């Protein structure tokens, strides 16, 4: 073999290797979606070494039912108190009006 043929062959092999490496690194990445796993757990989850998670009592339906009833009860109590205050204010306003015009408690003028 002549030296020029050897150089030409080495250049061709290096070019082919360079192109193969470029295609290898430029190829698409393998999809991670081809893998899947299933986890199964029994009981409550444990956090750390000594702390265990307790069930969430506030997530129960009865808690929210109780909360709704309690809020409605308090709203009704506040409404009744407001009605009593309004009735008392109307009574006091009438008493002031009658007193300013000279009426006594029985509705007679005291002139």
PDB file of N, CA and C in Angstrom:
ATOM      1  N   UNK A   1       0.828  -1.168   0.000  1.00  0.00           N
ATOM      2  CA  UNK A   1       0.000   0.000   0.000  1.00  0.00           C
ATOM      3  C   UNK A   1       0.877   1.238   0.000  1.00  0.00           C
ATOM      4  N   UNK A   2       0.394   2.181  -0.729  1.00  0.00           N
ATOM      5  CA  UNK A   2       1.139   3.432  -0.783  1.00  0.00           C
ATOM      6  C   UNK A   2       0.706   4.300   0.397  1.00  0.00           C
ATOM      7  N   UNK A   3       1.489   5.269   0.729  1.00  0.00           N
ATOM      8  CA  UNK A   3       1.233   6.160   1.855  1.00  0.00           C
ATOM      9  C   UNK A   3      -0.004   7.011   1.602  1.00  0.00           C
ATOM     10  N   UNK A   4      -0.226   7.384   0.370  1.00  0.00           N
ATOM     11  CA  UNK A   4      -1.405   8.212   0.076  1.00  0.00           C
ATOM     12  C   UNK A   4      -2.682   7.422   0.238  1.00  0.00           C
ATOM     13  N   UNK A   5      -2.638   6.145  -0.137  1.00  0.00           N
ATOM     14  CA  UNK A   5      -3.828   5.310   0.061  1.00  0.00           C
ATOM     15  C   UNK A   5      -4.088   5.093   1.557  1.00  0.00           C
ATOM     16  N   UNK A   6      -3.009   4.946   2.324  1.00  0.00           N
ATOM     17  CA  UNK A   6      -3.130   4.737   3.768  1.00  0.00           C
ATOM     18  C   UNK A   6      -3.736   5.989   4.415  1.00  0.00           C
ATOM     19  N   UNK A   7      -3.247   7.160   4.013  1.00  0.00           N
ATOM     20  CA  UNK A   7      -3.775   8.407   4.575  1.00  0.00           C
ATOM     21  C   UNK A   7      -5.250   8.566   4.200  1.00  0.00           C
ATOM     22  N   UNK A   8      -5.589   8.236   2.973  1.00  0.00           N
ATOM     23  CA  UNK A   8      -6.957   8.356   2.513  1.00  0.00           C
ATOM     24  C   UNK A   8      -7.869   7.400   3.281  1.00  0.00           C
ATOM     25  N   UNK A   9      -7.379   6.178   3.524  1.00  0.00           N
ATOM     26  CA  UNK A   9      -8.168   5.193   4.247  1.00  0.00           C
ATOM     27  C   UNK A   9      -8.349   5.619   5.720  1.00  0.00           C
ATOM     28  N   UNK A  10      -7.323   6.153   6.352  1.00  0.00           N
ATOM     29  CA  UNK A  10      -7.405   6.621   7.744  1.00  0.00           C
ATOM     30  C   UNK A  10      -8.367   7.803   7.831  1.00  0.00           C
ATOM     31  N   UNK A  11      -8.286   8.697   6.860  1.00  0.00           N
ATOM     32  CA  UNK A  11      -9.181   9.854   6.852  1.00  0.00           C
ATOM     33  C   UNK A  11     -10.629   9.404   6.692  1.00  0.00           C
ATOM     34  N   UNK A  12     -10.850   8.441   5.826  1.00  0.00           N
ATOM     35  CA  UNK A  12     -12.204   7.916   5.619  1.00  0.00           C
ATOM     36  C   UNK A  12     -12.717   7.235   6.877  1.00  0.00           C
ATOM     37  N   UNK A  13     -11.880   6.437   7.534  1.00  0.00           N
ATOM     38  CA  UNK A  13     -12.281   5.743   8.755  1.00  0.00           C
ATOM     39  C   UNK A  13     -12.548   6.732   9.891  1.00  0.00           C
ATOM     40  N   UNK A  14     -11.722   7.773  10.006  1.00  0.00           N
ATOM     41  CA  UNK A  14     -11.933   8.777  11.054  1.00  0.00           C
ATOM     42  C   UNK A  14     -13.223   9.550  10.798  1.00  0.00           C
ATOM     43  N   UNK A  15     -13.496   9.862   9.552  1.00  0.00           N
ATOM     44  CA  UNK A  15     -14.733  10.579   9.210  1.00  0.00           C
ATOM     45  C   UNK A  15     -15.953   9.707   9.511  1.00  0.00           C
ATOM     46  N   UNK A  16     -15.860   8.432   9.142  1.00  0.00           N
ATOM     47  CA  UNK A  16     -16.971   7.514   9.412  1.00  0.00           C
ATOM     48  C   UNK A  16     -17.187   7.359  10.922  1.00  0.00           C
ATOM     49  N   UNK A  17     -16.129   7.264  11.687  1.00  0.00           N
ATOM     50  CA  UNK A  17     -16.243   7.159  13.146  1.00  0.00           C
ATOM     51  C   UNK A  17     -16.828   8.417  13.755  1.00  0.00           C
ATOM     52  N   UNK A  18     -16.386   9.565  13.234  1.00  0.00           N
ATOM     53  CA  UNK A  18     -16.906  10.830  13.745  1.00  0.00           C
ATOM     54  C   UNK A  18     -18.394  10.951  13.456  1.00  0.00           C
ATOM     55  N   UNK A  19     -18.825  10.581  12.280  1.00  0.00           N
ATOM     56  CA  UNK A  19     -20.250  10.632  11.942  1.00  0.00           C
ATOM     57  C   UNK A  19     -21.063   9.634  12.769  1.00  0.00           C
ATOM     58  N   UNK A  20     -20.518   8.455  12.998  1.00  0.00           N
ATOM     59  CA  UNK A  20     -21.214   7.461  13.818  1.00  0.00           C
ATOM     60  C   UNK A  20     -21.371   7.951  15.254  1.00  0.00           C
ATOM     61  N   UNK A  21     -20.334   8.570  15.797  1.00  0.00           N
ATOM     62  CA  UNK A  21     -20.412   9.126  17.156  1.00  0.00           C
ATOM     63  C   UNK A  21     -21.412  10.264  17.240  1.00  0.00           C
ATOM     64  N   UNK A  22     -21.420  11.119  16.209  1.00  0.00           N
ATOM     65  CA  UNK A  22     -22.374  12.229  16.196  1.00  0.00           C
ATOM     66  C   UNK A  22     -23.807  11.695  16.144  1.00  0.00           C
ATOM     67  N   UNK A  23     -24.042  10.680  15.324  1.00  0.00           N
ATOM     68  CA  UNK A  23     -25.378  10.095  15.256  1.00  0.00           C
ATOM     69  C   UNK A  23     -25.760   9.405  16.559  1.00  0.00           C
ATOM     70  N   UNK A  24     -24.785   8.813  17.228  1.00  0.00           N
ATOM     71  CA  UNK A  24     -25.056   8.140  18.492  1.00  0.00           C
ATOM     72  C   UNK A  24     -25.503   9.130  19.562  1.00  0.00           C
ATOM     73  N   UNK A  25     -24.790  10.262  19.643  1.00  0.00           N
ATOM     74  CA  UNK A  25     -25.139  11.260  20.660  1.00  0.00           C
ATOM     75  C   UNK A  25     -26.332  12.113  20.259  1.00  0.00           C
ATOM     76  N   UNK A  26     -26.568  12.266  18.973  1.00  0.00           N
ATOM     77  CA  UNK A  26     -27.685  13.096  18.514  1.00  0.00           C
ATOM     78  C   UNK A  26     -28.976  12.311  18.396  1.00  0.00           C
ATOM     79  N   UNK A  27     -28.971  11.037  18.657  1.00  0.00           N
ATOM     80  CA  UNK A  27     -30.171  10.212  18.544  1.00  0.00           C
ATOM     81  C   UNK A  27     -31.195  10.575  19.609  1.00  0.00           C
ATOM     82  N   UNK A  28     -32.442  10.204  19.405  1.00  0.00           N
ATOM     83  CA  UNK A  28     -33.487  10.550  20.376  1.00  0.00           C
ATOM     84  C   UNK A  28     -33.271   9.815  21.703  1.00  0.00           C
ATOM     85  N   UNK A  29     -33.690  10.494  22.777  1.00  0.00           N
ATOM     86  CA  UNK A  29     -33.549   9.916  24.107  1.00  0.00           C
ATOM     87  C   UNK A  29     -34.639   8.874  24.328  1.00  0.00           C
ATOM     88  N   UNK A  30     -34.310   7.857  25.049  1.00  0.00           N
ATOM     89  CA  UNK A  30     -35.265   6.800  25.346  1.00  0.00           C
ATOM     90  C   UNK A  30     -36.381   7.375  26.228  1.00  0.00           C
ATOM     91  N   UNK A  31     -37.609   7.066  25.911  1.00  0.00           N
ATOM     92  CA  UNK A  31     -38.752   7.589  26.665  1.00  0.00           C
ATOM     93  C   UNK A  31     -38.820   6.914  28.032  1.00  0.00           C
ATOM     94  N   UNK A  32     -39.083   7.723  29.062  1.00  0.00           N
ATOM     95  CA  UNK A  32     -39.211   7.181  30.413  1.00  0.00           C
ATOM     96  C   UNK A  32     -40.597   6.601  30.659  1.00  0.00           C
ATOM     97  N   UNK A  33     -41.523   6.864  29.760  1.00  0.00           N
ATOM     98  CA  UNK A  33     -42.886   6.393  29.961  1.00  0.00           C
ATOM     99  C   UNK A  33     -43.024   4.898  29.729  1.00  0.00           C
ATOM    100  N   UNK A  34     -41.986   4.253  29.307  1.00  0.00           N
ATOM    101  CA  UNK A  34     -42.067   2.824  29.073  1.00  0.00           C
ATOM    102  C   UNK A  34     -42.045   2.045  30.381  1.00  0.00           C
ATOM    103  N   UNK A  35     -41.732   2.712  31.471  1.00  0.00           N
ATOM    104  CA  UNK A  35     -41.683   2.046  32.767  1.00  0.00           C
ATOM    105  C   UNK A  35     -42.871   2.503  33.597  1.00  0.00           C
ATOM    106  N   UNK A  36     -43.416   1.627  34.404  1.00  0.00           N
ATOM    107  CA  UNK A  36     -44.413   2.029  35.369  1.00  0.00           C
ATOM    108  C   UNK A  36     -44.304   1.117  36.574  1.00  0.00           C
ATOM    109  N   UNK A  37     -44.811   1.622  37.693  1.00  0.00           N
ATOM    110  CA  UNK A  37     -44.750   0.833  38.916  1.00  0.00           C
ATOM    111  C   UNK A  37     -46.037   1.046  39.697  1.00  0.00           C
ATOM    112  N   UNK A  38     -46.347   0.124  40.559  1.00  0.00           N
ATOM    113  CA  UNK A  38     -47.542   0.191  41.392  1.00  0.00           C
ATOM    114  C   UNK A  38     -47.096   0.043  42.836  1.00  0.00           C
ATOM    115  N   UNK A  39     -47.556   0.959  43.676  1.00  0.00           N
ATOM    116  CA  UNK A  39     -47.227   0.891  45.094  1.00  0.00           C
ATOM    117  C   UNK A  39     -48.459   0.530  45.904  1.00  0.00           C
ATOM    118  N   UNK A  40     -48.316  -0.370  46.826  1.00  0.00           N
ATOM    119  CA  UNK A  40     -49.425  -0.791  47.671  1.00  0.00           C
ATOM    120  C   UNK A  40     -49.011  -0.554  49.111  1.00  0.00           C
ATOM    121  N   UNK A  41     -49.943   0.027  49.897  1.00  0.00           N
ATOM    122  CA  UNK A  41     -49.631   0.319  51.284  1.00  0.00           C
ATOM    123  C   UNK A  41     -50.799  -0.120  52.147  1.00  0.00           C
ATOM    124  N   UNK A  42     -50.513  -0.726  53.275  1.00  0.00           N
ATOM    125  CA  UNK A  42     -51.537  -1.133  54.216  1.00  0.00           C
ATOM    126  C   UNK A  42     -51.347  -0.337  55.492  1.00  0.00           C
ATOM    127  N   UNK A  43     -52.434   0.193  56.037  1.00  0.00           N
ATOM    128  CA  UNK A  43     -52.344   0.970  57.266  1.00  0.00           C
ATOM    129  C   UNK A  43     -52.054   2.423  56.975  1.00  0.00           C
ATOM    130  N   UNK A  44     -51.746   3.174  58.037  1.00  0.00           N
ATOM    131  CA  UNK A  44     -51.472   4.601  57.883  1.00  0.00           C
ATOM    132  C   UNK A  44     -50.010   4.798  57.515  1.00  0.00           C
ATOM    133  N   UNK A  45     -49.706   5.877  56.809  1.00  0.00           N
ATOM    134  CA  UNK A  45     -48.307   6.105  56.451  1.00  0.00           C
ATOM    135  C   UNK A  45     -47.484   6.481  57.679  1.00  0.00           C
ATOM    136  N   UNK A  46     -46.260   6.076  57.708  1.00  0.00           N
ATOM    137  CA  UNK A  46     -45.365   6.385  58.819  1.00  0.00           C
ATOM    138  C   UNK A  46     -44.364   7.446  58.357  1.00  0.00           C
ATOM    139  N   UNK A  47     -44.149   8.456  59.178  1.00  0.00           N
ATOM    140  CA  UNK A  47     -43.206   9.516  58.866  1.00  0.00           C
ATOM    141  C   UNK A  47     -42.082   9.458  59.886  1.00  0.00           C
ATOM    142  N   UNK A  48     -40.869   9.398  59.441  1.00  0.00           N
ATOM    143  CA  UNK A  48     -39.737   9.367  60.355  1.00  0.00           C
ATOM    144  C   UNK A  48     -39.641   8.028  61.067  1.00  0.00           C
ATOM    145  N   UNK A  49     -39.030   8.054  62.218  1.00  0.00           N
ATOM    146  CA  UNK A  49     -38.800   6.815  62.944  1.00  0.00           C
ATOM    147  C   UNK A  49     -39.873   6.544  63.986  1.00  0.00           C
ATOM    148  N   UNK A  50     -40.296   7.589  64.710  1.00  0.00           N
ATOM    149  CA  UNK A  50     -41.225   7.337  65.804  1.00  0.00           C
ATOM    150  C   UNK A  50     -42.587   7.991  65.596  1.00  0.00           C
ATOM    151  N   UNK A  51     -42.710   8.882  64.621  1.00  0.00           N
ATOM    152  CA  UNK A  51     -43.967   9.587  64.415  1.00  0.00           C
ATOM    153  C   UNK A  51     -44.805   8.827  63.397  1.00  0.00           C
ATOM    154  N   UNK A  52     -46.024   8.512  63.770  1.00  0.00           N
ATOM    155  CA  UNK A  52     -46.932   7.869  62.820  1.00  0.00           C
ATOM    156  C   UNK A  52     -48.085   8.829  62.545  1.00  0.00           C
ATOM    157  N   UNK A  53     -48.551   8.839  61.334  1.00  0.00           N
ATOM    158  CA  UNK A  53     -49.653   9.713  60.958  1.00  0.00           C
ATOM    159  C   UNK A  53     -50.973   9.095  61.406  1.00  0.00           C
ATOM    160  N   UNK A  54     -51.808   9.905  62.041  1.00  0.00           N
ATOM    161  CA  UNK A  54     -53.106   9.448  62.493  1.00  0.00           C
ATOM    162  C   UNK A  54     -54.148   9.773  61.428  1.00  0.00           C
ATOM    163  N   UNK A  55     -55.261   9.098  61.430  1.00  0.00           N
ATOM    164  CA  UNK A  55     -56.279   9.386  60.422  1.00  0.00           C
ATOM    165  C   UNK A  55     -56.795  10.815  60.542  1.00  0.00           C
ATOM    166  N   UNK A  56     -57.195  11.371  59.450  1.00  0.00           N
ATOM    167  CA  UNK A  56     -57.667  12.747  59.424  1.00  0.00           C
ATOM    168  C   UNK A  56     -59.130  12.783  59.847  1.00  0.00           C
ATOM    169  N   UNK A  57     -59.365  13.142  61.105  1.00  0.00           N
ATOM    170  CA  UNK A  57     -60.727  13.151  61.617  1.00  0.00           C
ATOM    171  C   UNK A  57     -61.560  14.263  61.004  1.00  0.00           C
ATOM    172  N   UNK A  58     -60.897  15.345  60.574  1.00  0.00           N
ATOM    173  CA  UNK A  58     -61.632  16.478  60.018  1.00  0.00           C
ATOM    174  C   UNK A  58     -62.117  16.204  58.601  1.00  0.00           C
ATOM    175  N   UNK A  59     -61.632  15.161  57.975  1.00  0.00           N
ATOM    176  CA  UNK A  59     -62.066  14.836  56.619  1.00  0.00           C
ATOM    177  C   UNK A  59     -63.348  14.025  56.620  1.00  0.00           C
ATOM    178  N   UNK A  60     -63.816  13.682  57.761  1.00  0.00           N
ATOM    179  CA  UNK A  60     -65.038  12.899  57.828  1.00  0.00           C
ATOM    180  C   UNK A  60     -66.250  13.780  57.568  1.00  0.00           C
ATOM    181  N   UNK A  61     -67.256  13.211  56.998  1.00  0.00           N
ATOM    182  CA  UNK A  61     -68.443  13.962  56.639  1.00  0.00           C
ATOM    183  C   UNK A  61     -69.190  14.467  57.876  1.00  0.00           C
ATOM    184  N   UNK A  62     -69.196  13.685  58.935  1.00  0.00           N
ATOM    185  CA  UNK A  62     -69.942  14.075  60.126  1.00  0.00           C
ATOM    186  C   UNK A  62     -69.366  15.356  60.728  1.00  0.00           C
ATOM    187  N   UNK A  63     -68.065  15.567  60.607  1.00  0.00           N
ATOM    188  CA  UNK A  63     -67.465  16.795  61.137  1.00  0.00           C
ATOM    189  C   UNK A  63     -68.031  18.004  60.422  1.00  0.00           C
ATOM    190  N   UNK A  64     -68.102  17.938  59.093  1.00  0.00           N
ATOM    191  CA  UNK A  64     -68.600  19.080  58.332  1.00  0.00           C
ATOM    192  C   UNK A  64     -70.103  19.267  58.545  1.00  0.00           C
ATOM    193  N   UNK A  65     -70.830  18.183  58.731  1.00  0.00           N
ATOM    194  CA  UNK A  65     -72.245  18.312  59.055  1.00  0.00           C
ATOM    195  C   UNK A  65     -72.416  19.004  60.406  1.00  0.00           C
ATOM    196  N   UNK A  66     -71.630  18.594  61.381  1.00  0.00           N
ATOM    197  CA  UNK A  66     -71.679  19.218  62.697  1.00  0.00           C
ATOM    198  C   UNK A  66     -71.300  20.697  62.610  1.00  0.00           C
ATOM    199  N   UNK A  67     -70.261  21.003  61.838  1.00  0.00           N
ATOM    200  CA  UNK A  67     -69.827  22.388  61.688  1.00  0.00           C
ATOM    201  C   UNK A  67     -70.919  23.238  61.048  1.00  0.00           C
ATOM    202  N   UNK A  68     -71.583  22.713  60.025  1.00  0.00           N
ATOM    203  CA  UNK A  68     -72.649  23.450  59.352  1.00  0.00           C
ATOM    204  C   UNK A  68     -73.820  23.702  60.303  1.00  0.00           C
ATOM    205  N   UNK A  69     -74.204  22.697  61.096  1.00  0.00           N
ATOM    206  CA  UNK A  69     -75.306  22.857  62.039  1.00  0.00           C
ATOM    207  C   UNK A  69     -74.945  23.869  63.113  1.00  0.00           C
ATOM    208  N   UNK A  70     -73.701  23.810  63.596  1.00  0.00           N
ATOM    209  CA  UNK A  70     -73.273  24.751  64.634  1.00  0.00           C
ATOM    210  C   UNK A  70     -73.257  26.183  64.110  1.00  0.00           C
ATOM    211  N   UNK A  71     -72.791  26.384  62.887  1.00  0.00           N
ATOM    212  CA  UNK A  71     -72.797  27.734  62.305  1.00  0.00           C
ATOM    213  C   UNK A  71     -74.227  28.235  62.116  1.00  0.00           C
ATOM    214  N   UNK A  72     -75.132  27.378  61.706  1.00  0.00           N
ATOM    215  CA  UNK A  72     -76.530  27.779  61.539  1.00  0.00           C
ATOM    216  C   UNK A  72     -77.156  28.129  62.888  1.00  0.00           C
ATOM    217  N   UNK A  73     -76.816  27.350  63.928  1.00  0.00           N
ATOM    218  CA  UNK A  73     -77.349  27.635  65.265  1.00  0.00           C
ATOM    219  C   UNK A  73     -76.871  28.982  65.777  1.00  0.00           C
ATOM    220  N   UNK A  74     -75.571  29.256  65.600  1.00  0.00           N
ATOM    221  CA  UNK A  74     -75.037  30.546  66.054  1.00  0.00           C
ATOM    222  C   UNK A  74     -75.618  31.711  65.264  1.00  0.00           C
ATOM    223  N   UNK A  75     -75.827  31.509  63.963  1.00  0.00           N
ATOM    224  CA  UNK A  75     -76.429  32.561  63.143  1.00  0.00           C
ATOM    225  C   UNK A  75     -77.857  32.838  63.596  1.00  0.00           C
ATOM    226  N   UNK A  76     -78.606  31.799  63.959  1.00  0.00           N
ATOM    227  CA  UNK A  76     -79.982  31.994  64.438  1.00  0.00           C
ATOM    228  C   UNK A  76     -79.999  32.714  65.784  1.00  0.00           C
ATOM    229  N   UNK A  77     -79.055  32.400  66.672  1.00  0.00           N
ATOM    230  CA  UNK A  77     -78.960  33.096  67.958  1.00  0.00           C
ATOM    231  C   UNK A  77     -78.664  34.572  67.735  1.00  0.00           C
ATOM    232  N   UNK A  78     -77.722  34.869  66.838  1.00  0.00           N
ATOM    233  CA  UNK A  78     -77.410  36.273  66.539  1.00  0.00           C
ATOM    234  C   UNK A  78     -78.622  36.988  65.935  1.00  0.00           C
ATOM    235  N   UNK A  79     -79.380  36.299  65.087  1.00  0.00           N
ATOM    236  CA  UNK A  79     -80.572  36.899  64.483  1.00  0.00           C
ATOM    237  C   UNK A  79     -81.619  37.206  65.547  1.00  0.00           C
ATOM    238  N   UNK A  80     -81.831  36.275  66.488  1.00  0.00           N
ATOM    239  CA  UNK A  80     -82.798  36.507  67.564  1.00  0.00           C
ATOM    240  C   UNK A  80     -82.370  37.684  68.447  1.00  0.00           C
ATOM    241  N   UNK A  81     -81.072  37.773  68.743  1.00  0.00           N
ATOM    242  CA  UNK A  81     -80.582  38.901  69.535  1.00  0.00           C
ATOM    243  C   UNK A  81     -80.793  40.213  68.804  1.00  0.00           C
ATOM    244  N   UNK A  82     -80.558  40.222  67.490  1.00  0.00           N
ATOM    245  CA  UNK A  82     -80.756  41.441  66.695  1.00  0.00           C
ATOM    246  C   UNK A  82     -82.228  41.845  66.705  1.00  0.00           C
ATOM    247  N   UNK A  83     -83.145  40.864  66.573  1.00  0.00           N
ATOM    248  CA  UNK A  83     -84.575  41.173  66.607  1.00  0.00           C
ATOM    249  C   UNK A  83     -84.988  41.752  67.957  1.00  0.00           C
ATOM    250  N   UNK A  84     -84.436  41.174  69.052  1.00  0.00           N
ATOM    251  CA  UNK A  84     -84.749  41.714  70.379  1.00  0.00           C
ATOM    252  C   UNK A  84     -84.247  43.141  70.532  1.00  0.00           C
ATOM    253  N   UNK A  85     -83.034  43.421  70.041  1.00  0.00           N
ATOM    254  CA  UNK A  85     -82.508  44.788  70.122  1.00  0.00           C
ATOM    255  C   UNK A  85     -83.353  45.755  69.298  1.00  0.00           C
ATOM    256  N   UNK A  86     -83.822  45.331  68.131  1.00  0.00           N
ATOM    257  CA  UNK A  86     -84.659  46.191  67.302  1.00  0.00           C
ATOM    258  C   UNK A  86     -86.000  46.477  67.985  1.00  0.00           C
ATOM    259  N   UNK A  87     -86.589  45.444  68.597  1.00  0.00           N
ATOM    260  CA  UNK A  87     -87.863  45.635  69.290  1.00  0.00           C
ATOM    261  C   UNK A  87     -87.677  46.591  70.473  1.00  0.00           C
ATOM    262  N   UNK A  88     -86.585  46.437  71.213  1.00  0.00           N
ATOM    263  CA  UNK A  88     -86.312  47.322  72.351  1.00  0.00           C
ATOM    264  C   UNK A  88     -86.090  48.760  71.877  1.00  0.00           C
ATOM    265  N   UNK A  89     -85.375  48.921  70.773  1.00  0.00           N
ATOM    266  CA  UNK A  89     -85.131  50.268  70.242  1.00  0.00           C
ATOM    267  C   UNK A  89     -86.442  50.908  69.783  1.00  0.00           C
ATOM    268  N   UNK A  90     -87.335  50.138  69.148  1.00  0.00           N
ATOM    269  CA  UNK A  90     -88.635  50.686  68.741  1.00  0.00           C
ATOM    270  C   UNK A  90     -89.456  51.090  69.968  1.00  0.00           C
ATOM    271  N   UNK A  91     -89.405  50.248  71.009  1.00  0.00           N
ATOM    272  CA  UNK A  91     -90.128  50.563  72.242  1.00  0.00           C
ATOM    273  C   UNK A  91     -89.604  51.848  72.873  1.00  0.00           C
ATOM    274  N   UNK A  92     -88.289  51.960  72.972  1.00  0.00           N
ATOM    275  CA  UNK A  92     -87.697  53.153  73.575  1.00  0.00           C
ATOM    276  C   UNK A  92     -87.993  54.398  72.743  1.00  0.00           C
ATOM    277  N   UNK A  93     -87.988  54.255  71.421  1.00  0.00           N
ATOM    278  CA  UNK A  93     -88.285  55.392  70.570  1.00  0.00           C
ATOM    279  C   UNK A  93     -89.733  55.851  70.777  1.00  0.00           C
ATOM    280  N   UNK A  94     -90.640  54.902  70.903  1.00  0.00           N
ATOM    281  CA  UNK A  94     -92.037  55.252  71.145  1.00  0.00           C
ATOM    282  C   UNK A  94     -92.202  55.915  72.516  1.00  0.00           C
ATOM    283  N   UNK A  95     -91.498  55.381  73.510  1.00  0.00           N
ATOM    284  CA  UNK A  95     -91.575  55.984  74.848  1.00  0.00           C
ATOM    285  C   UNK A  95     -91.077  57.425  74.828  1.00  0.00           C
ATOM    286  N   UNK A  96     -89.962  57.676  74.120  1.00  0.00           N
ATOM    287  CA  UNK A  96     -89.455  59.053  74.040  1.00  0.00           C
ATOM    288  C   UNK A  96     -90.438  59.959  73.301  1.00  0.00           C
ATOM    289  N   UNK A  97     -91.017  59.421  72.217  1.00  0.00           N
ATOM    290  CA  UNK A  97     -91.970  60.210  71.446  1.00  0.00           C
ATOM    291  C   UNK A  97     -93.183  60.574  72.299  1.00  0.00           C
ATOM    292  N   UNK A  98     -93.721  59.596  73.053  1.00  0.00           N
ATOM    293  CA  UNK A  98     -94.896  59.846  73.888  1.00  0.00           C
ATOM    294  C   UNK A  98     -94.561  60.801  75.019  1.00  0.00           C
ATOM    295  N   UNK A  99     -93.404  60.664  75.602  1.00  0.00           N
ATOM    296  CA  UNK A  99     -93.020  61.524  76.706  1.00  0.00           C
ATOM    297  C   UNK A  99     -92.850  62.968  76.235  1.00  0.00           C
ATOM    298  N   UNK A 100     -92.263  63.142  75.059  1.00  0.00           N
ATOM    299  CA  UNK A 100     -92.059  64.491  74.528  1.00  0.00           C
ATOM    300  C   UNK A 100     -93.384  65.181  74.208  1.00  0.00           C
ATOM    301  N   UNK A 101     -94.428  64.418  73.939  1.00  0.00           N
ATOM    302  CA  UNK A 101     -95.724  65.005  73.594  1.00  0.00           C
ATOM    303  C   UNK A 101     -96.666  65.047  74.797  1.00  0.00           C
ATOM    304  N   UNK A 102     -96.228  64.629  75.934  1.00  0.00           N
ATOM    305  CA  UNK A 102     -97.003  64.763  77.156  1.00  0.00           C
ATOM    306  C   UNK A 102     -97.910  63.595  77.467  1.00  0.00           C
ATOM    307  N   UNK A 103     -97.737  62.450  76.820  1.00  0.00           N
ATOM    308  CA  UNK A 103     -98.558  61.281  77.111  1.00  0.00           C
ATOM    309  C   UNK A 103     -97.952  60.519  78.281  1.00  0.00           C
ATOM    310  N   UNK A 104     -98.827  59.948  79.131  1.00  0.00           N
ATOM    311  CA  UNK A 104     -98.323  59.095  80.205  1.00  0.00           C
ATOM    312  C   UNK A 104     -98.307  57.647  79.717  1.00  0.00           C
ATOM    313  N   UNK A 105     -98.042  56.703  80.639  1.00  0.00           N
ATOM    314  CA  UNK A 105     -97.913  55.301  80.240  1.00  0.00           C
ATOM    315  C   UNK A 105     -99.239  54.728  79.726  1.00  0.00           C
ATOM    316  N   UNK A 106    -100.328  55.222  80.202  1.00  0.00           N
ATOM    317  CA  UNK A 106    -101.617  54.685  79.793  1.00  0.00           C
ATOM    318  C   UNK A 106    -102.141  55.320  78.511  1.00  0.00           C
ATOM    319  N   UNK A 107    -101.418  56.279  77.956  1.00  0.00           N
ATOM    320  CA  UNK A 107    -101.821  56.888  76.700  1.00  0.00           C
ATOM    321  C   UNK A 107    -102.654  58.142  76.865  1.00  0.00           C
ATOM    322  N   UNK A 108    -102.769  58.683  78.119  1.00  0.00           N
ATOM    323  CA  UNK A 108    -103.535  59.906  78.348  1.00  0.00           C
ATOM    324  C   UNK A 108    -102.587  61.075  78.467  1.00  0.00           C
ATOM    325  N   UNK A 109    -103.090  62.221  78.031  1.00  0.00           N
ATOM    326  CA  UNK A 109    -102.281  63.429  78.183  1.00  0.00           C
ATOM    327  C   UNK A 109    -102.398  63.906  79.620  1.00  0.00           C
ATOM    328  N   UNK A 110    -101.318  64.346  80.126  1.00  0.00           N
ATOM    329  CA  UNK A 110    -101.331  64.766  81.518  1.00  0.00           C
ATOM    330  C   UNK A 110    -101.541  66.261  81.686  1.00  0.00           C
ATOM    331  N   UNK A 111    -102.290  66.913  80.789  1.00  0.00           N
ATOM    332  CA  UNK A 111    -102.486  68.364  80.943  1.00  0.00           C
ATOM    333  C   UNK A 111    -103.582  68.658  81.843  1.00  0.00           C
TER     334      UNK A 111
END
